Structure formats: structure tokens, C-alpha cells
Coordinates of C-alpha atoms in Angstrom, one line a residue:
M1 CA -7.0 -22.7 12.7
S2 CA -4.4 -24.4 10.1
K3 CA -1.1 -25.4 11.7
K4 CA 0.6 -23.4 9.0
G5 CA -1.1 -20.1 10.2
R6 CA -3.7 -17.7 8.7
V7 CA -2.9 -15.4 5.8
L8 CA -4.7 -12.5 4.7
V9 CA -4.3 -12.2 0.9
A10 CA -4.9 -9.0 -1.0
M11 CA -6.9 -10.3 -4.0
S12 CA -7.5 -7.8 -7.0
G13 CA -9.7 -10.2 -9.1
G14 CA -6.8 -10.8 -11.4
I15 CA -5.0 -14.0 -12.1
D16 CA -1.9 -13.4 -10.2
S17 CA -3.4 -12.6 -6.9
S18 CA -6.3 -15.3 -7.2
V19 CA -3.5 -18.0 -8.1
A20 CA -1.5 -16.7 -5.0
A21 CA -4.7 -17.4 -2.9
V22 CA -5.2 -20.7 -4.5
M23 CA -1.7 -21.8 -3.7
L24 CA -1.9 -21.0 -0.2
H25 CA -5.1 -22.7 0.2
E26 CA -3.9 -25.7 -1.2
Q27 CA -0.7 -25.7 0.8
G28 CA -2.9 -25.6 4.0
Y29 CA -2.9 -22.2 4.9
E30 CA -6.0 -20.8 6.5
V31 CA -6.7 -17.9 3.8
I32 CA -8.8 -15.1 4.0
G33 CA -9.3 -13.0 1.0
M34 CA -9.4 -9.0 1.0
T35 CA -9.9 -6.8 -1.9
M36 CA -9.4 -3.1 -1.4
K37 CA -11.6 -0.5 -3.0
T38 CA -9.2 2.3 -3.5
W39 CA -10.8 4.7 -6.0
D40 CA -14.4 5.2 -7.5
Y41 CA -13.7 6.7 -10.9
A42 CA -17.4 8.0 -11.3
N43 CA -16.5 10.4 -8.7
L44 CA -14.3 12.7 -11.0
G45 CA -15.7 11.8 -14.5
G46 CA -13.7 10.5 -17.6
S47 CA -14.1 9.1 -20.8
K48 CA -13.7 5.4 -20.2
K49 CA -15.6 2.9 -18.0
E50 CA -14.0 1.9 -14.7
T51 CA -11.5 -1.0 -15.0
G52 CA -8.7 -2.7 -13.2
C53 CA -8.4 -3.5 -9.5
C54 CA -11.0 -1.1 -8.4
S55 CA -13.8 -2.0 -10.6
L56 CA -17.0 -4.0 -9.6
D57 CA -16.3 -6.8 -12.0
S58 CA -12.7 -7.3 -10.3
I59 CA -14.2 -7.2 -6.8
N60 CA -16.7 -9.9 -8.1
D61 CA -14.1 -12.1 -9.7
A62 CA -12.0 -12.1 -6.4
R63 CA -15.2 -13.0 -4.3
N64 CA -16.1 -15.8 -6.8
I65 CA -12.6 -17.5 -6.3
A66 CA -13.1 -17.4 -2.5
V67 CA -16.4 -18.7 -2.8
N68 CA -15.3 -21.6 -4.9
L69 CA -12.8 -22.7 -2.9
G70 CA -14.7 -21.9 0.5
F71 CA -12.7 -19.4 2.1
P72 CA -13.9 -15.9 3.5
H73 CA -13.7 -12.9 1.4
Y74 CA -13.9 -9.2 2.4
I75 CA -14.0 -5.9 0.8
V76 CA -12.4 -2.9 2.5
D77 CA -13.0 0.7 1.5
I78 CA -9.8 2.5 1.6
R79 CA -10.9 5.3 -0.8
E80 CA -10.4 8.2 1.7
E81 CA -7.1 7.3 2.7
F82 CA -6.0 6.4 -0.6
G83 CA -7.3 9.8 -2.2
D84 CA -5.7 11.9 0.8
Y85 CA -2.3 10.3 0.4
V86 CA -1.9 8.7 -3.3
I87 CA -4.0 11.0 -5.4
N88 CA -2.9 14.3 -3.6
H89 CA 0.6 13.4 -4.0
F90 CA 0.0 12.7 -7.8
N91 CA -1.6 16.1 -8.0
K92 CA 1.2 17.8 -6.0
E93 CA 4.1 16.1 -7.9
Y94 CA 2.8 17.3 -11.4
L95 CA 2.3 20.8 -10.1
D96 CA 5.8 20.8 -8.8
G97 CA 7.1 19.9 -12.3
R98 CA 7.7 16.3 -11.3
T99 CA 6.6 12.9 -12.6
P100 CA 5.0 10.9 -10.0
N101 CA 4.7 7.1 -9.7
P102 CA 1.6 6.6 -7.9
C103 CA 1.5 2.9 -7.9
V104 CA 4.7 2.3 -6.1
L105 CA 3.5 5.0 -3.5
C106 CA 0.2 3.0 -3.1
N107 CA 1.7 -0.2 -2.7
T108 CA 4.2 0.8 0.0
H109 CA 2.3 3.4 1.9
I110 CA -1.4 2.3 1.5
K111 CA -2.0 -1.4 0.6
W112 CA 0.5 -2.9 3.1
D113 CA -0.4 -0.8 5.8
S114 CA -4.0 -1.5 5.3
L115 CA -3.5 -5.1 5.0
L116 CA -1.4 -5.4 8.1
R117 CA -4.0 -3.5 10.1
R118 CA -7.0 -5.7 8.9
A119 CA -4.6 -8.7 9.5
D120 CA -4.0 -8.0 13.1
K121 CA -7.8 -7.3 13.5
M122 CA -8.2 -10.8 12.1
D123 CA -5.5 -12.5 14.0
C124 CA -3.6 -13.3 10.7
D125 CA 0.1 -14.3 10.9
F126 CA 0.8 -13.1 7.5
I127 CA -0.3 -11.3 4.5
A128 CA 0.3 -12.2 0.8
T129 CA 0.2 -10.7 -2.4
G130 CA 0.3 -11.7 -6.1
H131 CA 3.7 -9.9 -6.8
Y132 CA 6.4 -11.4 -8.7
A133 CA 9.1 -11.0 -6.2
K134 CA 10.8 -12.8 -3.2
V135 CA 11.5 -11.9 0.3
R136 CA 13.9 -13.8 2.6
E137 CA 15.4 -13.3 6.1
E138 CA 19.3 -12.7 6.1
N139 CA 21.6 -11.4 8.8
K140 CA 18.5 -10.1 10.8
R141 CA 17.1 -8.3 7.8
F142 CA 14.1 -8.9 5.4
V143 CA 15.5 -8.6 2.0
I144 CA 13.4 -8.2 -1.2
S145 CA 14.8 -10.0 -4.3
K146 CA 13.9 -10.3 -7.9
G147 CA 11.2 -12.8 -9.0
L148 CA 12.1 -15.7 -11.3
D149 CA 10.3 -14.3 -14.2
E150 CA 12.6 -11.6 -15.5
N151 CA 9.7 -10.3 -17.6
K152 CA 7.2 -9.8 -14.6
D153 CA 9.7 -9.0 -11.9
Q154 CA 8.0 -6.5 -9.6
S155 CA 10.6 -5.9 -7.0
Y156 CA 11.1 -2.5 -8.4
A157 CA 7.7 -1.5 -7.2
L158 CA 8.3 -2.8 -3.7
W159 CA 11.3 -1.1 -2.3
G160 CA 9.2 1.2 0.1
I161 CA 8.0 -1.8 2.3
S162 CA 9.5 -1.5 5.8
Q163 CA 11.1 -4.3 7.6
E164 CA 8.5 -4.8 10.2
S165 CA 5.8 -5.2 7.0
L166 CA 8.2 -7.7 5.1
S167 CA 8.6 -9.7 8.3
R168 CA 5.0 -10.8 7.7
T169 CA 4.8 -10.8 3.9
M170 CA 4.7 -13.8 1.4
F171 CA 5.2 -13.6 -2.3
P172 CA 3.7 -16.9 -3.5
L173 CA 4.6 -16.3 -7.2
G174 CA 8.2 -15.4 -6.6
H175 CA 9.5 -18.6 -7.7
L176 CA 7.3 -19.2 -10.9
H177 CA 6.8 -18.0 -14.5
K178 CA 3.6 -16.2 -15.8
T179 CA 3.3 -19.5 -18.0
D180 CA 3.2 -21.6 -14.9
I181 CA 0.3 -19.2 -13.2
K182 CA -1.7 -19.4 -16.3
A183 CA -1.3 -23.2 -16.4
M184 CA -2.4 -23.6 -12.9
A185 CA -5.4 -21.5 -13.3
A186 CA -6.4 -23.5 -16.2
E187 CA -5.9 -26.9 -14.6
R188 CA -8.2 -25.7 -11.7
G189 CA -10.7 -24.7 -14.4
F190 CA -10.7 -20.8 -13.8
M191 CA -10.6 -20.3 -17.5
D192 CA -12.2 -16.6 -17.3
L193 CA -8.9 -15.6 -15.2
V194 CA -6.8 -17.3 -18.0
N195 CA -8.7 -15.3 -20.7
K196 CA -8.8 -12.0 -18.7
S197 CA -7.1 -9.1 -20.1
E198 CA -4.7 -7.3 -17.6
S199 CA -4.9 -3.5 -16.8
Y200 CA -1.8 -1.6 -16.6
E201 CA -3.2 1.7 -16.1
I202 CA -3.4 4.1 -13.0
C203 CA -6.6 3.2 -11.3
F204 CA -7.8 6.7 -11.1
V205 CA -6.7 7.7 -14.7
P206 CA -8.1 4.8 -16.7
D207 CA -8.3 6.7 -19.8
N208 CA -4.8 7.4 -19.4
D209 CA -5.3 11.2 -19.7
Y210 CA -3.5 12.4 -16.8
R211 CA -3.8 16.1 -18.3
G212 CA -7.5 15.8 -18.1
F213 CA -7.2 14.6 -14.6
L214 CA -5.0 17.5 -13.5
K215 CA -7.6 20.0 -15.2
R216 CA -10.6 18.3 -13.6
R217 CA -8.9 18.2 -10.1
N218 CA -7.5 22.1 -10.4
P219 CA -10.1 24.3 -11.9
G220 CA -8.5 27.1 -13.7
L221 CA -5.1 25.4 -13.9
E222 CA -5.2 25.4 -17.6
E223 CA -5.8 29.0 -17.9
E224 CA -3.0 29.7 -15.2
V225 CA -0.3 27.9 -16.9
R226 CA -1.0 28.2 -20.8
G227 CA 1.3 30.1 -22.7
G228 CA 4.7 29.2 -21.2
E229 CA 7.8 29.1 -23.4
F230 CA 9.2 26.2 -25.2
V231 CA 13.0 26.8 -25.0
L232 CA 16.1 25.2 -26.7
E233 CA 19.1 24.1 -24.4
D234 CA 20.9 27.1 -25.9
G235 CA 18.2 29.6 -24.5
S236 CA 16.5 30.1 -27.6
V237 CA 12.7 30.4 -27.5
V238 CA 11.0 28.4 -30.2
G239 CA 7.2 28.5 -29.2
K240 CA 4.5 28.5 -26.5
H241 CA 3.2 25.4 -24.7
E242 CA 0.0 24.5 -22.6
G243 CA 1.5 24.7 -19.4
Y244 CA 4.5 23.0 -17.6
P245 CA 2.3 20.4 -15.6
F246 CA 1.3 18.7 -18.8
Y247 CA 4.8 17.6 -20.0
T248 CA 7.2 14.9 -18.5
I249 CA 10.9 14.2 -18.9
G250 CA 11.6 12.2 -22.1
Q251 CA 8.3 13.3 -23.9
R252 CA 8.6 13.5 -27.7
K253 CA 5.0 13.1 -28.9
G254 CA 2.0 15.5 -28.2
L255 CA 4.5 18.5 -27.8
G256 CA 2.6 20.5 -30.7
I257 CA 5.7 21.9 -32.1
T258 CA 7.6 21.3 -35.3
L259 CA 11.4 22.3 -35.6
G260 CA 12.5 20.1 -38.6
Y261 CA 14.1 17.5 -36.2
P262 CA 13.0 15.1 -33.4
V263 CA 12.9 16.9 -30.0
F264 CA 12.2 15.6 -26.5
V265 CA 11.4 17.4 -23.2
T266 CA 14.9 17.5 -21.3
E267 CA 13.9 19.7 -18.1
I268 CA 10.7 21.3 -16.7
Q269 CA 11.1 24.5 -14.9
K270 CA 8.2 25.1 -12.6
D271 CA 9.1 28.7 -11.5
T272 CA 9.5 30.2 -15.0
N273 CA 6.9 27.9 -16.6
R274 CA 9.4 26.8 -19.2
V275 CA 9.7 23.5 -20.8
I276 CA 13.2 22.8 -22.3
L277 CA 13.5 20.8 -25.5
G278 CA 16.7 19.0 -26.8
R279 CA 17.7 16.5 -29.1
E280 CA 17.5 12.8 -27.9
E281 CA 21.2 13.0 -26.6
G282 CA 20.3 15.9 -24.4
L283 CA 18.3 13.4 -22.2
N284 CA 21.5 11.8 -21.2
R285 CA 22.6 12.2 -17.5
D286 CA 25.0 10.1 -15.4
G287 CA 24.3 11.3 -12.0
M288 CA 21.4 11.8 -9.8
W289 CA 20.4 12.4 -6.2
V290 CA 17.8 10.1 -4.4
D291 CA 16.1 11.0 -1.1
Q292 CA 13.2 9.6 1.0
L293 CA 15.2 6.3 1.4
T294 CA 14.1 2.8 2.4
L295 CA 16.8 0.4 2.6
S296 CA 16.1 -3.2 2.6
K297 CA 19.0 -5.5 2.5
Y298 CA 21.1 -3.4 4.8
E299 CA 20.5 -1.0 7.7
N300 CA 22.5 1.7 6.1
I301 CA 25.3 2.1 3.4
K302 CA 27.1 5.0 5.0
G303 CA 30.9 5.0 5.3
G304 CA 31.9 4.6 1.6
V305 CA 30.9 3.9 -1.9
K306 CA 29.0 0.8 -2.9
E307 CA 28.8 -0.7 -6.5
A308 CA 25.0 -1.4 -7.7
I309 CA 22.6 -1.8 -10.5
T310 CA 20.4 1.2 -10.5
K311 CA 17.0 1.3 -12.0
V312 CA 15.0 4.3 -12.7
R313 CA 11.9 3.1 -14.0
Y314 CA 9.7 0.0 -13.7
N315 CA 10.9 -1.3 -17.4
D316 CA 14.4 -0.3 -17.2
D317 CA 17.1 -3.1 -17.4
G318 CA 19.2 -1.2 -14.8
T319 CA 22.7 0.5 -15.2
S320 CA 26.0 0.1 -13.2
S321 CA 26.5 2.8 -10.9
S322 CA 28.5 3.8 -7.7
I323 CA 26.2 4.7 -4.7
E324 CA 27.1 6.6 -1.8
Q325 CA 25.1 7.5 1.2
V326 CA 25.2 11.3 2.0
G327 CA 23.1 12.0 5.1
D328 CA 19.6 11.1 4.2
E329 CA 20.1 10.9 0.5
I330 CA 22.0 8.7 -1.9
R331 CA 24.3 10.3 -4.6
V332 CA 24.3 8.1 -7.8
L333 CA 27.2 8.0 -10.2
F334 CA 26.3 6.1 -13.2
H335 CA 29.1 4.3 -15.2
E336 CA 27.2 5.2 -18.7
P337 CA 24.7 7.7 -19.6
V338 CA 21.0 7.0 -18.7
K339 CA 18.2 8.6 -20.7
A340 CA 15.4 10.4 -19.3
I341 CA 15.9 10.4 -15.5
A342 CA 12.6 11.9 -14.2
P343 CA 12.6 13.7 -10.8
G344 CA 9.4 12.1 -8.8
Q345 CA 10.1 8.6 -10.3
A346 CA 11.4 5.8 -8.1
A347 CA 15.1 4.8 -8.0
V348 CA 16.0 1.2 -6.9
F349 CA 19.4 -0.2 -6.2
Y350 CA 20.2 -3.8 -6.7
E351 CA 22.9 -6.0 -5.7
G352 CA 22.7 -8.9 -7.9
E353 CA 19.0 -10.2 -7.5
D354 CA 18.6 -8.4 -4.2
V355 CA 17.2 -5.0 -3.5
I356 CA 19.6 -2.9 -1.6
G357 CA 16.9 -0.1 -1.1
G358 CA 15.2 2.5 -3.2
G359 CA 14.0 6.2 -3.0
W360 CA 12.6 8.9 -4.8
I361 CA 14.7 10.8 -7.6
K362 CA 15.3 14.4 -6.4
S363 CA 17.4 15.8 -9.2
S364 CA 20.0 14.6 -12.0
F365 CA 23.0 16.0 -13.3
K366 CA 26.0 15.4 -15.6
Q367 CA 29.0 14.5 -13.9
N368 CA 31.4 16.7 -16.2
G369 CA 28.6 19.4 -17.0

């Protein structure tokens, strides 16, 4: 065994995880590659070829890197646990009138747990991934912070990783830019990786048609929910819709209704099968409740109000806010309005570059409304 230790690297077949494995190998770690098969799209049908981290091509790409560098590579089938947890949650959230974030859920509750279980069986000291983020130990806490490349930072998707898991996690790409990664791959002759297109789709909805997914997953749903009311914020009924699960907060396109001015989905009411519409300013909220918390930098933040930058979606720049832990939830008071806060999405709190913690958006509100 290497003096530096043995590392189990999650390899999706893409350039980031591949270069992470290459870096650790060259740094003298004993690397074991592992690709997780999370979903078989052929099981449920659809209109597009299987792509992304679950495809056979991606698995083969990961294996080829391992073969070229001479370290072992394994494929682990986690479709059952992935389906039971991530897909069932995705389905239920839409049926509850919320907007799920399956990639965050998968990262923090499936992939890390699966990696660590296999790491223990293989006597690995660490696990590593190709995420653009950093982790360090400070004040007996393991703290996630933003990756150097602001355009690729993935700390938002990692807030749910437990302290125990973080203590054994490595992010080799955290101090690098995407351009550095591509240059490293090119220097080593991995031009297929450099030229490979990246997939940002949900692996089990590769055609991006979540409505079709829900219909296939729930026979009879379409007939059950069709014909609900489109309602303006003043209570006026302005039309019929296809069913509340098929809309998301902030949606403008695909509503199938014309009012002579742009309208957006501002609220989804499951119990009445109503979809509330309003002008763009109707999307503004300046407060929210967040539950199912995982804290990173601090063990808790009880006992007062803390200033933080809060992100409500992956590509959000974040908004200044005051956060207060109330029991098992956090109340967030934004210092300026935020558009399209969607229950079911992740909220992540930052102190500078560091992740204080995160949770799931439970509800939003207007402080003076």
C-alpha cells in the first residue's frame, strides 16, 4: 500500500472525476476507481438515448482511464437503493406540489454512503470525487467551502454530507479552474475527455421531460389532476391547466394560457389543484423557512441571529440574509427580495467562502405581507 494511503475515487467517466483520479494516482496515492450504476433508463422508456453518468459509454470511459494508468476499477450497481430513495422522493415531491432537487439528494444520501461502505470493505482511507469544492478541518469540524473556479463551484450540492463522511473526503479539483483540468487531460493524451460533452440532465429524466416521467410513473395521474384552475393572485379564475404536479414556481413558458401580458407561476396549491399566476414581481419573497438541516461549519447556530449569504438554487449568486435557528428549522430573512423561491429546493447558507450548512426549503413568505 502507498504511504499516502488508499483512495476510492468515484468515477463517472467525465473529465472532472477522471482527472481527479489521475491527480491522486500521480501524487502517490493507491487509487481504486469505482463507477456507480444508479439508473437504467430503458426500464421506464423515454425518447432519448441513455446519457450521462449512468450510460454504458461513461462506464467504459471510466474503466479505460483506470486501465491506462494501471489501477483497479469496479462497477457497483446501486439502482435499487437509488430508486427507492431518490426517484421515489422525486415523484412524491412533485405530487406534493413541490420542486425536488434529486442531484443534491443523490450526492449526499446515496453516493457518499455507498462509497464509504465500499471504501470500508476495500480498506480505503479516503474517498474522492471530481467536485469543485474544498474541505478542511477547523475547530474540530470539517468545513466545506467554495471551489476556486466560481463558474464551476459545486459546494451548493454538498451541504448534506455528514461530518463523519467529510472527515474521509477529498476534493482534488477544489483549488483548480476548469481550464486547468482540460489542460491536464490534454497533456496526458486524454483528448476524448477534453472533447466530451458534459451532461447536466437528471440521469433518470435524460429527455428533460419530467412531466412524461411522472405520467409513466403514475398511471392515471394525468386524468386525475387535469382541469384544475389557473387563478390570479386576486382570486380571479382565468383558465384550466393540466394538473398542479406539472408546474413549477417561476415557470413562464408552457403554461398554455394567454392573458396579454407575461405571467409566471407564483404558487402551487396541491389541495385545491390550483396554480396561482402573477406578474414577475409576484415571484418576490423576502423570507423562508428551511428544515431537514445539516450544519457544516458549526455544530449549531442556536442562540441568536447570524448574517449569511443564502442561495436558493444552484446557479444563484446568493442574497444577504439574517438566519436564525428555531428548533429544528431555520428562519431566513432576506435583505432584499428573492425571485421564485421553490419549496423542495435546497437552501445553502454561506459565511464568506464557507458553507455554514443547508436544508430543504419548506415555505416562503413576505415579511410585510
